[in-house]
PDB file of C-alpha atoms in Angstrom:
ATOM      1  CA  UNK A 499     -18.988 214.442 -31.008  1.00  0.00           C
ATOM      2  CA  UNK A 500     -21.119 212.029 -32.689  1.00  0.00           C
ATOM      3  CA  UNK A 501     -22.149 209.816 -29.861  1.00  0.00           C
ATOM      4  CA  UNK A 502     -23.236 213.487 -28.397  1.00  0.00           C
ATOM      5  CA  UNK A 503     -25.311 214.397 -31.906  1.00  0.00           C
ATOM      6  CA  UNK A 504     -27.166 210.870 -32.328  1.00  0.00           C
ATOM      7  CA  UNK A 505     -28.119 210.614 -28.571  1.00  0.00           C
ATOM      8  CA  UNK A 506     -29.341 214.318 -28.750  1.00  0.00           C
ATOM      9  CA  UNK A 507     -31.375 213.389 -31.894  1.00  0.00           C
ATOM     10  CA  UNK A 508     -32.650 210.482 -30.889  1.00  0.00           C
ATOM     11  CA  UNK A 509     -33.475 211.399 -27.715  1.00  0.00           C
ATOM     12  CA  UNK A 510     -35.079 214.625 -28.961  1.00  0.00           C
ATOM     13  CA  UNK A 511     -37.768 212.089 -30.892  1.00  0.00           C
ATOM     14  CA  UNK A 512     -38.029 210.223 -27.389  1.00  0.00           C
ATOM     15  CA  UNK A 513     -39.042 213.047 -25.352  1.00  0.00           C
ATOM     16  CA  UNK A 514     -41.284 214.567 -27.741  1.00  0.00           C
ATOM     17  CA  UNK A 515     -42.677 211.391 -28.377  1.00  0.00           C
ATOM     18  CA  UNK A 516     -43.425 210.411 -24.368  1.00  0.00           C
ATOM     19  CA  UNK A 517     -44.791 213.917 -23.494  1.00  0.00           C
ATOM     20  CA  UNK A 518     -47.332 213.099 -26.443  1.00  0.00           C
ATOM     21  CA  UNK A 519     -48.158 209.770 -25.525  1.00  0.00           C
ATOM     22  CA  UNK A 520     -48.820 211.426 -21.998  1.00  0.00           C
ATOM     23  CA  UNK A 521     -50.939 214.099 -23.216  1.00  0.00           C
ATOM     24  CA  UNK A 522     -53.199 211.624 -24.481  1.00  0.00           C
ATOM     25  CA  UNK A 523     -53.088 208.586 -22.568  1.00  0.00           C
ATOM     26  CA  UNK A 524     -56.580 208.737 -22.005  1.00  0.00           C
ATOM     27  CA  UNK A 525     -57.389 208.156 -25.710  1.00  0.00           C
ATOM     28  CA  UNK A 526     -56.790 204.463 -26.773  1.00  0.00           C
ATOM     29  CA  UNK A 527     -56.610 205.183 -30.435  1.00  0.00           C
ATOM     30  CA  UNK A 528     -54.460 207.926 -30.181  1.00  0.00           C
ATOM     31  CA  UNK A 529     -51.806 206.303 -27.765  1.00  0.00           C
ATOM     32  CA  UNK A 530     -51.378 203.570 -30.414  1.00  0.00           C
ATOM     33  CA  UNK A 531     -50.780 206.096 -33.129  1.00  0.00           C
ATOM     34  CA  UNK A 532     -48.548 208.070 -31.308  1.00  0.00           C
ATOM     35  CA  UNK A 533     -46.272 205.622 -29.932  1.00  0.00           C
ATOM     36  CA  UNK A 534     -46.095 203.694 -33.228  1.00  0.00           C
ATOM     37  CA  UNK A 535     -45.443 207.008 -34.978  1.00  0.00           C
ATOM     38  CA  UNK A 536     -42.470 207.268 -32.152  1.00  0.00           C
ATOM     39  CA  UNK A 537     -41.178 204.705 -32.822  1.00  0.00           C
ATOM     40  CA  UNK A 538     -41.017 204.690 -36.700  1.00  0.00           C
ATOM     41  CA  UNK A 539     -39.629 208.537 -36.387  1.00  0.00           C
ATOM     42  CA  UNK A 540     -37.096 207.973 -34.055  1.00  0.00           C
ATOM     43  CA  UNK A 541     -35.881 204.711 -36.732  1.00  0.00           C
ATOM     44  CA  UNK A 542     -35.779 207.320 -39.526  1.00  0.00           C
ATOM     45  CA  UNK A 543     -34.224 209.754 -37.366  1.00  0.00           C
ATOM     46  CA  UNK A 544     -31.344 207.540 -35.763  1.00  0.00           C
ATOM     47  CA  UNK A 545     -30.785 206.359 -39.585  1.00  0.00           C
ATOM     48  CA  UNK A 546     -30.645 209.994 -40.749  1.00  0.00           C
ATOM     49  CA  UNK A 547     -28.248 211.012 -38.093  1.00  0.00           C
ATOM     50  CA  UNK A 548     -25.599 207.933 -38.417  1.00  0.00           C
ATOM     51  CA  UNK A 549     -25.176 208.181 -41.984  1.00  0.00           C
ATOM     52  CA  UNK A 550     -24.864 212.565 -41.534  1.00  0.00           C
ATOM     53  CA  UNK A 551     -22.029 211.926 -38.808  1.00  0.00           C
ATOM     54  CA  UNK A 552     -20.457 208.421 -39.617  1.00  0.00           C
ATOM     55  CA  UNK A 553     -20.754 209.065 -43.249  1.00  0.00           C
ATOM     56  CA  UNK A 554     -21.779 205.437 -44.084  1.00  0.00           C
ATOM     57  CA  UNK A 555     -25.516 203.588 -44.475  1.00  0.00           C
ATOM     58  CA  UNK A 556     -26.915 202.070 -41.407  1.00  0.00           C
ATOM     59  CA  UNK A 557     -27.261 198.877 -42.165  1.00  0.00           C
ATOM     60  CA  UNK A 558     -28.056 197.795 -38.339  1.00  0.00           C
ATOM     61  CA  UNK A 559     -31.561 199.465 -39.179  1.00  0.00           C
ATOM     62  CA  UNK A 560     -31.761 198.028 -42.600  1.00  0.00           C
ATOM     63  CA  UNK A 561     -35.522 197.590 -43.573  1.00  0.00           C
ATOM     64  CA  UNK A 562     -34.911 194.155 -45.524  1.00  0.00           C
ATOM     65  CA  UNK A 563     -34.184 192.482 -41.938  1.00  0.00           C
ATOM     66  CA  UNK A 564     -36.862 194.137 -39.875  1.00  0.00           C
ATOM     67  CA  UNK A 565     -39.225 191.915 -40.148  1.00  0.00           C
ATOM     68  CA  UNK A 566     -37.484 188.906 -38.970  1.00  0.00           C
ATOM     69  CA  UNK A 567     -35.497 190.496 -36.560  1.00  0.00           C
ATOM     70  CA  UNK A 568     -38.679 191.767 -34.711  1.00  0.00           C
ATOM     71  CA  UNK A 569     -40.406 188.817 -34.879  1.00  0.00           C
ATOM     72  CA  UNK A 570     -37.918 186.822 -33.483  1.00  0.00           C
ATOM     73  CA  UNK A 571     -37.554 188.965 -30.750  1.00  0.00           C
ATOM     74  CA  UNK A 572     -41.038 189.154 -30.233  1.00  0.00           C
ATOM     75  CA  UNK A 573     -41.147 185.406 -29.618  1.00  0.00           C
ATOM     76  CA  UNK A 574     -38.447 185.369 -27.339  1.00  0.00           C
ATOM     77  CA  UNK A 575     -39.123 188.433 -24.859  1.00  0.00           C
ATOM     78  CA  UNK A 576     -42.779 186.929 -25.000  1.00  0.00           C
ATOM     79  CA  UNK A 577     -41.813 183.255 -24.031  1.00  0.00           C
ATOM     80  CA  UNK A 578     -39.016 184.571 -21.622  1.00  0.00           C
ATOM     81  CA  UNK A 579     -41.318 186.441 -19.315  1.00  0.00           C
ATOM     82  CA  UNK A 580     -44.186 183.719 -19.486  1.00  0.00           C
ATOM     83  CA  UNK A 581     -41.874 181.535 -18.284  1.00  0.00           C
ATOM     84  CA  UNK A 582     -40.971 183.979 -15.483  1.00  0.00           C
ATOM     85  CA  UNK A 583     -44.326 184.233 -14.913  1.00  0.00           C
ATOM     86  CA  UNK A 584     -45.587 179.881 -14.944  1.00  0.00           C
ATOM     87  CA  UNK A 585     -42.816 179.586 -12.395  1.00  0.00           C
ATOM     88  CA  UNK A 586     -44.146 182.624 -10.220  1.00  0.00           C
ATOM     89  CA  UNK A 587     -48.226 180.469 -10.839  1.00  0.00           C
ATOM     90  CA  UNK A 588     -46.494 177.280  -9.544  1.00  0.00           C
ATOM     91  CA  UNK A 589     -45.303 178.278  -6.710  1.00  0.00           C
ATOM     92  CA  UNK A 590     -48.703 180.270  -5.862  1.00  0.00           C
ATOM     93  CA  UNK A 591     -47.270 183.949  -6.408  1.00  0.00           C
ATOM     94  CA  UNK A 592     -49.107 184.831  -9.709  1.00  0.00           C
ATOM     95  CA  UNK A 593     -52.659 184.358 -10.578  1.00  0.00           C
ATOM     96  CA  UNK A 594     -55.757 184.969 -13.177  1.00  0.00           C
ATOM     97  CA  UNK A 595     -59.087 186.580 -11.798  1.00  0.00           C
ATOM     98  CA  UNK A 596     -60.430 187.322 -15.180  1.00  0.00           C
ATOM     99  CA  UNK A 597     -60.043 189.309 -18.241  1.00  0.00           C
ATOM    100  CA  UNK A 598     -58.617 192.325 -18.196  1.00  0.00           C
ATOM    101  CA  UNK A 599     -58.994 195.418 -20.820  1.00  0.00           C
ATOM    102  CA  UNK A 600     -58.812 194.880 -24.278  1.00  0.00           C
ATOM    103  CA  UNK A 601     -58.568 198.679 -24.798  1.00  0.00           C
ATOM    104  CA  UNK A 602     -55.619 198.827 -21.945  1.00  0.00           C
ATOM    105  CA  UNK A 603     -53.702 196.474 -23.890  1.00  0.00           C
ATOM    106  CA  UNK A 604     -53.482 198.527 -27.607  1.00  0.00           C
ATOM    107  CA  UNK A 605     -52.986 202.002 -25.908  1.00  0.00           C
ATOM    108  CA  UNK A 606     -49.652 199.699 -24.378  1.00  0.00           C
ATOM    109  CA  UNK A 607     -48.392 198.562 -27.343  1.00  0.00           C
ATOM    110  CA  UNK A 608     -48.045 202.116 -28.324  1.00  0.00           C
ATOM    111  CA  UNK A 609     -46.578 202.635 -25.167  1.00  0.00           C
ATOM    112  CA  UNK A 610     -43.909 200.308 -25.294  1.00  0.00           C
ATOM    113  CA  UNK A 611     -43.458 200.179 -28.880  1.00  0.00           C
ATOM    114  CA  UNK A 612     -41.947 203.658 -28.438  1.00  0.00           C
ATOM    115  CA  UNK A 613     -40.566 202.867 -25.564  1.00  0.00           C
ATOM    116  CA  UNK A 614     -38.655 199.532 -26.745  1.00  0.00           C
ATOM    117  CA  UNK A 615     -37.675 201.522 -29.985  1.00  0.00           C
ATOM    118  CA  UNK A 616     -36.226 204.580 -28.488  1.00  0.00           C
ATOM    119  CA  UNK A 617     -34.674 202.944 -25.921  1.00  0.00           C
ATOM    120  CA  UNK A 618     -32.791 200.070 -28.050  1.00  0.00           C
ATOM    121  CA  UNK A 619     -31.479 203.022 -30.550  1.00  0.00           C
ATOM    122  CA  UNK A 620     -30.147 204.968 -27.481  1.00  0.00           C
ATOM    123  CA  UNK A 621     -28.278 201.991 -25.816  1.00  0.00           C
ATOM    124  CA  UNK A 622     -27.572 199.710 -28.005  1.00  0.00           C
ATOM    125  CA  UNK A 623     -27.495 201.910 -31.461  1.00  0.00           C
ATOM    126  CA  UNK A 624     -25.703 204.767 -29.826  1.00  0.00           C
ATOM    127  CA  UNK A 625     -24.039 204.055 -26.419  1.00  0.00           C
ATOM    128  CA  UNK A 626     -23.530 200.433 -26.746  1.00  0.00           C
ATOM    129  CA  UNK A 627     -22.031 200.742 -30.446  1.00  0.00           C
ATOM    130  CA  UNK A 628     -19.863 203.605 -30.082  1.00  0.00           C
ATOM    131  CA  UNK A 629     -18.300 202.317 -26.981  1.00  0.00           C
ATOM    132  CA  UNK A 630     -18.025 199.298 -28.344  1.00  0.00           C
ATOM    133  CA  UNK A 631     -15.644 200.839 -30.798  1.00  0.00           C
ATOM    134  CA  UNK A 632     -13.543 202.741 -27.849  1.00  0.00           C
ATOM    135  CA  UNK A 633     -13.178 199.326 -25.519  1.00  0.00           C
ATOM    136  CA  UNK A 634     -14.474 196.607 -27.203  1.00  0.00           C
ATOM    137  CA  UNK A 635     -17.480 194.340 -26.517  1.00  0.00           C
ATOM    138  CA  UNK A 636     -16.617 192.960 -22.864  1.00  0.00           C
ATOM    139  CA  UNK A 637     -16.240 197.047 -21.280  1.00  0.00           C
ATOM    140  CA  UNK A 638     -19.268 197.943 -23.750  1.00  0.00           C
ATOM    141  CA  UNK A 639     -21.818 195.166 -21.889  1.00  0.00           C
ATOM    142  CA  UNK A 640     -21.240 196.367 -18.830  1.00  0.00           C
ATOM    143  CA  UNK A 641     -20.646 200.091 -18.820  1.00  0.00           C
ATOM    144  CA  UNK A 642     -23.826 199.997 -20.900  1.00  0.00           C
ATOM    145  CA  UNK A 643     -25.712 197.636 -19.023  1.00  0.00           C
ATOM    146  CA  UNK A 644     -24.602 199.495 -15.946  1.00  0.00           C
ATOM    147  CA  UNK A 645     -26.171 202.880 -17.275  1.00  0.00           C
ATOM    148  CA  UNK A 646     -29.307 200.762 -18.570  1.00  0.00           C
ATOM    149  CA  UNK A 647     -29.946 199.714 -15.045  1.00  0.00           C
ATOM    150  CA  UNK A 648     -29.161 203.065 -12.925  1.00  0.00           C
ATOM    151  CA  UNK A 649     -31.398 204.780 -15.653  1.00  0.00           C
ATOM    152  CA  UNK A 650     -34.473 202.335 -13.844  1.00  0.00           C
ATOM    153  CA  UNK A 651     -33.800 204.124 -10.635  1.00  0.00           C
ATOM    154  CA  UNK A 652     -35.885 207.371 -11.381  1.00  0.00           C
ATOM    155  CA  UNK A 653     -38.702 204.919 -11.572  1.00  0.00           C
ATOM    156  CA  UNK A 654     -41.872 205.358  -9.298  1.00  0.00           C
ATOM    157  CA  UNK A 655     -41.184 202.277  -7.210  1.00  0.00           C
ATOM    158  CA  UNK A 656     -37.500 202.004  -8.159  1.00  0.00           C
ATOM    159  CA  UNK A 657     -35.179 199.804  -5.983  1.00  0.00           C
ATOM    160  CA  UNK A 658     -31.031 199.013  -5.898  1.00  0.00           C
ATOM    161  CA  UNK A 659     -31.954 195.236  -6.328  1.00  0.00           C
ATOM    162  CA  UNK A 660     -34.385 195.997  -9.164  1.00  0.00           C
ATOM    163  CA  UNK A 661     -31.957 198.363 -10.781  1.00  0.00           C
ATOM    164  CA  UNK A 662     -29.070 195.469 -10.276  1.00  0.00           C
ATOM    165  CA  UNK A 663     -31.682 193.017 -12.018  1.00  0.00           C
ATOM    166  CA  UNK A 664     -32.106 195.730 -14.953  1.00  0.00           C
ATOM    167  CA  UNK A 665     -28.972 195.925 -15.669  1.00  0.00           C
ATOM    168  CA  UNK A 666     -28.067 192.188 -15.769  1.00  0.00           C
ATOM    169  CA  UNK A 667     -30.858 190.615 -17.350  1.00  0.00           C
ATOM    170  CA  UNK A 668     -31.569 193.283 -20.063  1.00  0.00           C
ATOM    171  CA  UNK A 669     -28.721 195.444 -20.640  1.00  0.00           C
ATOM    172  CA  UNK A 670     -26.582 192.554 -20.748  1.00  0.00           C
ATOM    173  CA  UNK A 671     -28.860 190.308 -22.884  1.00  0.00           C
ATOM    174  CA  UNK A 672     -30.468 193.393 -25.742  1.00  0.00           C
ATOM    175  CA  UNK A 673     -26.281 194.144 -25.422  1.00  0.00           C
ATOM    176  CA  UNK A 674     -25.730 190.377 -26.878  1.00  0.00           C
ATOM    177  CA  UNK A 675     -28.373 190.024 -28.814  1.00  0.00           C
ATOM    178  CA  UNK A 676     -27.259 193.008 -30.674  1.00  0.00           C
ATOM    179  CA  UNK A 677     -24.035 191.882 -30.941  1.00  0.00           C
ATOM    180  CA  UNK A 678     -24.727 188.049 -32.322  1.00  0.00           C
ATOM    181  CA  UNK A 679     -26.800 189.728 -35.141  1.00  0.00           C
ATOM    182  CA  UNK A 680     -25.359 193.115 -35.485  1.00  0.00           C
ATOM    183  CA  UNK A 681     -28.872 194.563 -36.602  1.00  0.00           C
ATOM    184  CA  UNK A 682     -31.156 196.633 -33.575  1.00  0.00           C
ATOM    185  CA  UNK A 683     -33.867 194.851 -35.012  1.00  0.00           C
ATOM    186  CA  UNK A 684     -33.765 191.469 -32.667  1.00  0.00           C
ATOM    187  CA  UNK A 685     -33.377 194.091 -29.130  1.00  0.00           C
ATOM    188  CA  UNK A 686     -35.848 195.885 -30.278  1.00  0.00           C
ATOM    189  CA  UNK A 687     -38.392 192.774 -30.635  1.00  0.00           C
ATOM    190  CA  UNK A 688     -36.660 191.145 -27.521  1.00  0.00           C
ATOM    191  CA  UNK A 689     -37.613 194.476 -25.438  1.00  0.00           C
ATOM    192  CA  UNK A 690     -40.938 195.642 -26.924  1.00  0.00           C
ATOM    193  CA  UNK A 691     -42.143 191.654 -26.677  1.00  0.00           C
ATOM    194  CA  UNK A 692     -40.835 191.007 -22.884  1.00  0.00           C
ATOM    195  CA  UNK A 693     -42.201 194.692 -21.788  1.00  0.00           C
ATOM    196  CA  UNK A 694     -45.964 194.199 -23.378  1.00  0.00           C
ATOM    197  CA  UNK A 695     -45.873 190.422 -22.015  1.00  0.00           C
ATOM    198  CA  UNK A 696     -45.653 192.280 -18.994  1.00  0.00           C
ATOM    199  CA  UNK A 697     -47.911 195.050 -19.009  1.00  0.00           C
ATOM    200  CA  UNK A 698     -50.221 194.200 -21.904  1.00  0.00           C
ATOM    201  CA  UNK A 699     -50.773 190.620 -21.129  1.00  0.00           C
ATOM    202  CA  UNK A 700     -50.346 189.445 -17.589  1.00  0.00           C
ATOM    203  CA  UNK A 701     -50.945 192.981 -15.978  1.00  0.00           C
ATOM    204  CA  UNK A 702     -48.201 192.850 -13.765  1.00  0.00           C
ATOM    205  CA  UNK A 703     -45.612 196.539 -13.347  1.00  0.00           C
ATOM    206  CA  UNK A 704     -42.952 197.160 -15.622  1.00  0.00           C
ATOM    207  CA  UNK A 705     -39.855 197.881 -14.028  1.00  0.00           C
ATOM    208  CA  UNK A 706     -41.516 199.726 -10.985  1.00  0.00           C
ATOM    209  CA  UNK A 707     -43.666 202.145 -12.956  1.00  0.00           C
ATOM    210  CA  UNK A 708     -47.034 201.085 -11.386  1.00  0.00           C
ATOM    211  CA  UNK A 709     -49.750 198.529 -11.787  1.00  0.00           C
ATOM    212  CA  UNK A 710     -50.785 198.155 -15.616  1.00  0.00           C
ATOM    213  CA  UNK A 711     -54.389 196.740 -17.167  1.00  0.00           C
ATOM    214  CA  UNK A 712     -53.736 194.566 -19.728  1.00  0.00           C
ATOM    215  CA  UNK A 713     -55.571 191.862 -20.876  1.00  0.00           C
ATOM    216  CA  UNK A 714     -55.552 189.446 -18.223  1.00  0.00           C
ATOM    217  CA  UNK A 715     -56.495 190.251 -14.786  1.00  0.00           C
ATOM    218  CA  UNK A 716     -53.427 189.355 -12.547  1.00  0.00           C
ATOM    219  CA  UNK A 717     -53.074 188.894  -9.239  1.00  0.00           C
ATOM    220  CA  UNK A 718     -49.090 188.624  -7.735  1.00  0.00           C
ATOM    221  CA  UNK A 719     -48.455 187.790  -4.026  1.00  0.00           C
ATOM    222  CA  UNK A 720     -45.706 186.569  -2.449  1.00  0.00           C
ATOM    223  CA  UNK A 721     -42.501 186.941  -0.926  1.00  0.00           C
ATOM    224  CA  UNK A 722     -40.745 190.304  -2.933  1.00  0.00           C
ATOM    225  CA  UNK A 723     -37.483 188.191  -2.838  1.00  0.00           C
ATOM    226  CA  UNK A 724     -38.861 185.751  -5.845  1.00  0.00           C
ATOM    227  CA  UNK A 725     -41.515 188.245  -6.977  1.00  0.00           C
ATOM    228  CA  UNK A 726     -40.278 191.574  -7.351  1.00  0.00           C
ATOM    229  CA  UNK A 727     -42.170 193.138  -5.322  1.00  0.00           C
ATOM    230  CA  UNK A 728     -43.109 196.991  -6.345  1.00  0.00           C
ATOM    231  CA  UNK A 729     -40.692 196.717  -8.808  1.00  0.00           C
ATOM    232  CA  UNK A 730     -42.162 193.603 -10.314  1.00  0.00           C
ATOM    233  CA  UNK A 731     -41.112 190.414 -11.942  1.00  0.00           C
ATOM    234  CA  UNK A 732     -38.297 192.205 -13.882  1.00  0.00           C
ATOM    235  CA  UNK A 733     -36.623 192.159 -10.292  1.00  0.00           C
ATOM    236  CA  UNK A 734     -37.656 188.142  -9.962  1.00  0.00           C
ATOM    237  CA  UNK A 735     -34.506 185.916  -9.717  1.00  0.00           C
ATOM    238  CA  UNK A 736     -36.329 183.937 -12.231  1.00  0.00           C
ATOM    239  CA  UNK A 737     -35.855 186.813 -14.532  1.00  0.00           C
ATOM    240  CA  UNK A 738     -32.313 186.881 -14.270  1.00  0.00           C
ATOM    241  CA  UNK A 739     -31.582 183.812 -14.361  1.00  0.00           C
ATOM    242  CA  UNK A 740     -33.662 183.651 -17.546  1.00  0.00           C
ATOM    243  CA  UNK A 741     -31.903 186.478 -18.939  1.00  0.00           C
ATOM    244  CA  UNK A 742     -28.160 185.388 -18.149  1.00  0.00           C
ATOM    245  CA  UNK A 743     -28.939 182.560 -20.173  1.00  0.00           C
ATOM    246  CA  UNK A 744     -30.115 184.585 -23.153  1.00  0.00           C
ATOM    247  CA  UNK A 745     -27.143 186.366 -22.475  1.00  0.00           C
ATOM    248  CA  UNK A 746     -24.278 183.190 -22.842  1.00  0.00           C
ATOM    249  CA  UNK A 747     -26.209 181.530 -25.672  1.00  0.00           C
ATOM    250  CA  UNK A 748     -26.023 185.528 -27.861  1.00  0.00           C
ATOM    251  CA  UNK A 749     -22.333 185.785 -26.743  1.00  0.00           C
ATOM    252  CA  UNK A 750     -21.596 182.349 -27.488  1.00  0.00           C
ATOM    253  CA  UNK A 751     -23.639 182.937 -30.992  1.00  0.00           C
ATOM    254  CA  UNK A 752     -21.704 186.174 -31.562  1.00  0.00           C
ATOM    255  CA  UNK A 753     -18.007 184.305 -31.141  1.00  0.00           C
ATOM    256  CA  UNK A 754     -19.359 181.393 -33.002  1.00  0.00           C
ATOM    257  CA  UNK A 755     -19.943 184.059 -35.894  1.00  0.00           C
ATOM    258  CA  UNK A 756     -16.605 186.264 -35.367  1.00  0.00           C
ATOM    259  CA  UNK A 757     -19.174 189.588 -33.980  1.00  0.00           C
ATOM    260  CA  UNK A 758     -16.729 190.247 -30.818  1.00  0.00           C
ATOM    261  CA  UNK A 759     -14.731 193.683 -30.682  1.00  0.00           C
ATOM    262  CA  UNK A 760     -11.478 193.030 -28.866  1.00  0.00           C
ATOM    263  CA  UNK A 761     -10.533 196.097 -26.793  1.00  0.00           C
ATOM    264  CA  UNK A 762      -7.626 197.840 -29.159  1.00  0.00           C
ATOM    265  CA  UNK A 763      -5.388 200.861 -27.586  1.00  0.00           C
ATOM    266  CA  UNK A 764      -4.754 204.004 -29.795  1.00  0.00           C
ATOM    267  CA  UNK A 765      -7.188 202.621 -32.750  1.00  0.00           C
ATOM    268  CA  UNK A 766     -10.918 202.524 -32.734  1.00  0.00           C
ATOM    269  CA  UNK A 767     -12.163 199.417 -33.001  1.00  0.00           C
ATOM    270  CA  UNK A 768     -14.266 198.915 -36.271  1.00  0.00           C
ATOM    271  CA  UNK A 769     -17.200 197.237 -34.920  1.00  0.00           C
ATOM    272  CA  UNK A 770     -19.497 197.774 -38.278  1.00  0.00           C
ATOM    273  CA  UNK A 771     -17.151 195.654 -40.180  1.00  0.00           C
ATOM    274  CA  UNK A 772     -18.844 192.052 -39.203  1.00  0.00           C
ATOM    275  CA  UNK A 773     -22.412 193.789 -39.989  1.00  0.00           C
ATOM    276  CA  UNK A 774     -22.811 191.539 -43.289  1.00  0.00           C
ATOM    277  CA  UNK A 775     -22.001 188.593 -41.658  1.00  0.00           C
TER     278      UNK A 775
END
């Protein structure tokens, strides 16, 4: 029953939250205030609603390690898609005609602030961490990263590959990158940084949800095969190459630190117990 009351909290914040930011897209100012204001409710509310049904603090939202958790994401899902992207320039599949809109790019990062927030605290704070606990970290990456990806397909210019390419090179990776820290706070930077790279900088689609006006004024071509296509570069096999790599050097950071759940039958795993390590 608590998996079922923090996803119905947290999503409750989510939807709210997008069918504001919808309402008034049209208004730069208020986008960014909206979808930051998302995103620091639905923190506050996932917080409140672990400690009501878990009965213990949640420390993988502690406010001391914000800060560097998010930046450090930030840098990473930032250099991980402009690499994704240099590769697409070099090969003649990506390229600048200009600047973009200045304005486009802050109503995004409310956008995908409250996007990357809620989403992270769904999958990885909810889903990923409670079945964690059930099956252990192994079942948990993929069940969850399986779920991350199909969730993609209700998306305007959706596709099976794209979907596949979802749920390999983000579930799996904002899965391990939970797991080698045990704090949201590195996702959450890894996913808000790589999705306003995306949108907010190079102006390429997010995931197939249509063209985006960010700050530069990009131009992709090519074969769909290495660029995504409608989905965009998300569905790039540059993409997931990048992010399988993410993926082994978490994993590889989370054994090095003892953060693995083995799966345990007829006892629930405690996954919080590594949190202070």
């Amino acid at each position: 029953m608590r998996l079922l009351k923090q996803l119905v909290a947290v999503a409750a914040v989510a939807f709210v939250g997008s069918m504001g930011v919808g309402a008034v897209q049209e208004n730069t100012f208020l986008t960014l205030v909206l979808g930051v204001a998302t995103a620091v409710l639905s923190v506050f509310v996932y917080a409140w609603v672990v400690q009501w049904s878990e009965r213990r603090a949640p420390v993988e939202v502690a406010a001391k390690s914000a800060a560097a958790g998010v930046g450090r994401g930030l840098l990473i899902g930032v250099g991980m898609f402009t690499a994704v992207i240099v590769n697409l320039a070099f090969l003649g599949y990506y390229r600048v005609d200009g600047l973009g809109s200045v304005t486009g790019a802050i109503g995004l990062l409310g956008v995908m602030a409250a996007a990357a927030v809620t989403e992270e605290l769904i999958f990885r704070g909810v889903l990923f961490r409670i079945v964690e606990e059930w099956a252990g970290t192994w079942i948990a990456l993929v069940l969850t990263g399986l779920v991350f990806g199909l969730m993609h397909l209700a998306n305007q210019h959706a596709s099976l590959w794209g979907a596949i390419a979802i749920a390999i090179e983000a579930g799996g990776m904002l899965g391990a990158a939970y797991v080698a820290t045990r704090k949201l706070w590195l996702p959450i930077g890894l996913h808000f940084g790589w999705n306003f790279a995306a949108a907010g900088v190079f102006s390429t689609e997010v995931s197939g949800n249509g063209a985006t006006q960010g700050l530069l004024h990009g131009v992709t071509s090519g074969p769909a095969l290495l660029t995504g296509g409608d989905f965009g570069p998300e569905a790039s096999p540059y993409a997931v190459v990048f992010g399988l790599l993410l993926t082994i050097v978490f994993l590889r950071l989370a054994r090095r630190r003892g953060n693995l759940v083995p799966r345990r039958r007829g006892a629930r795993a405690d996954a919080t117990a590594t949190l202070t390590q």
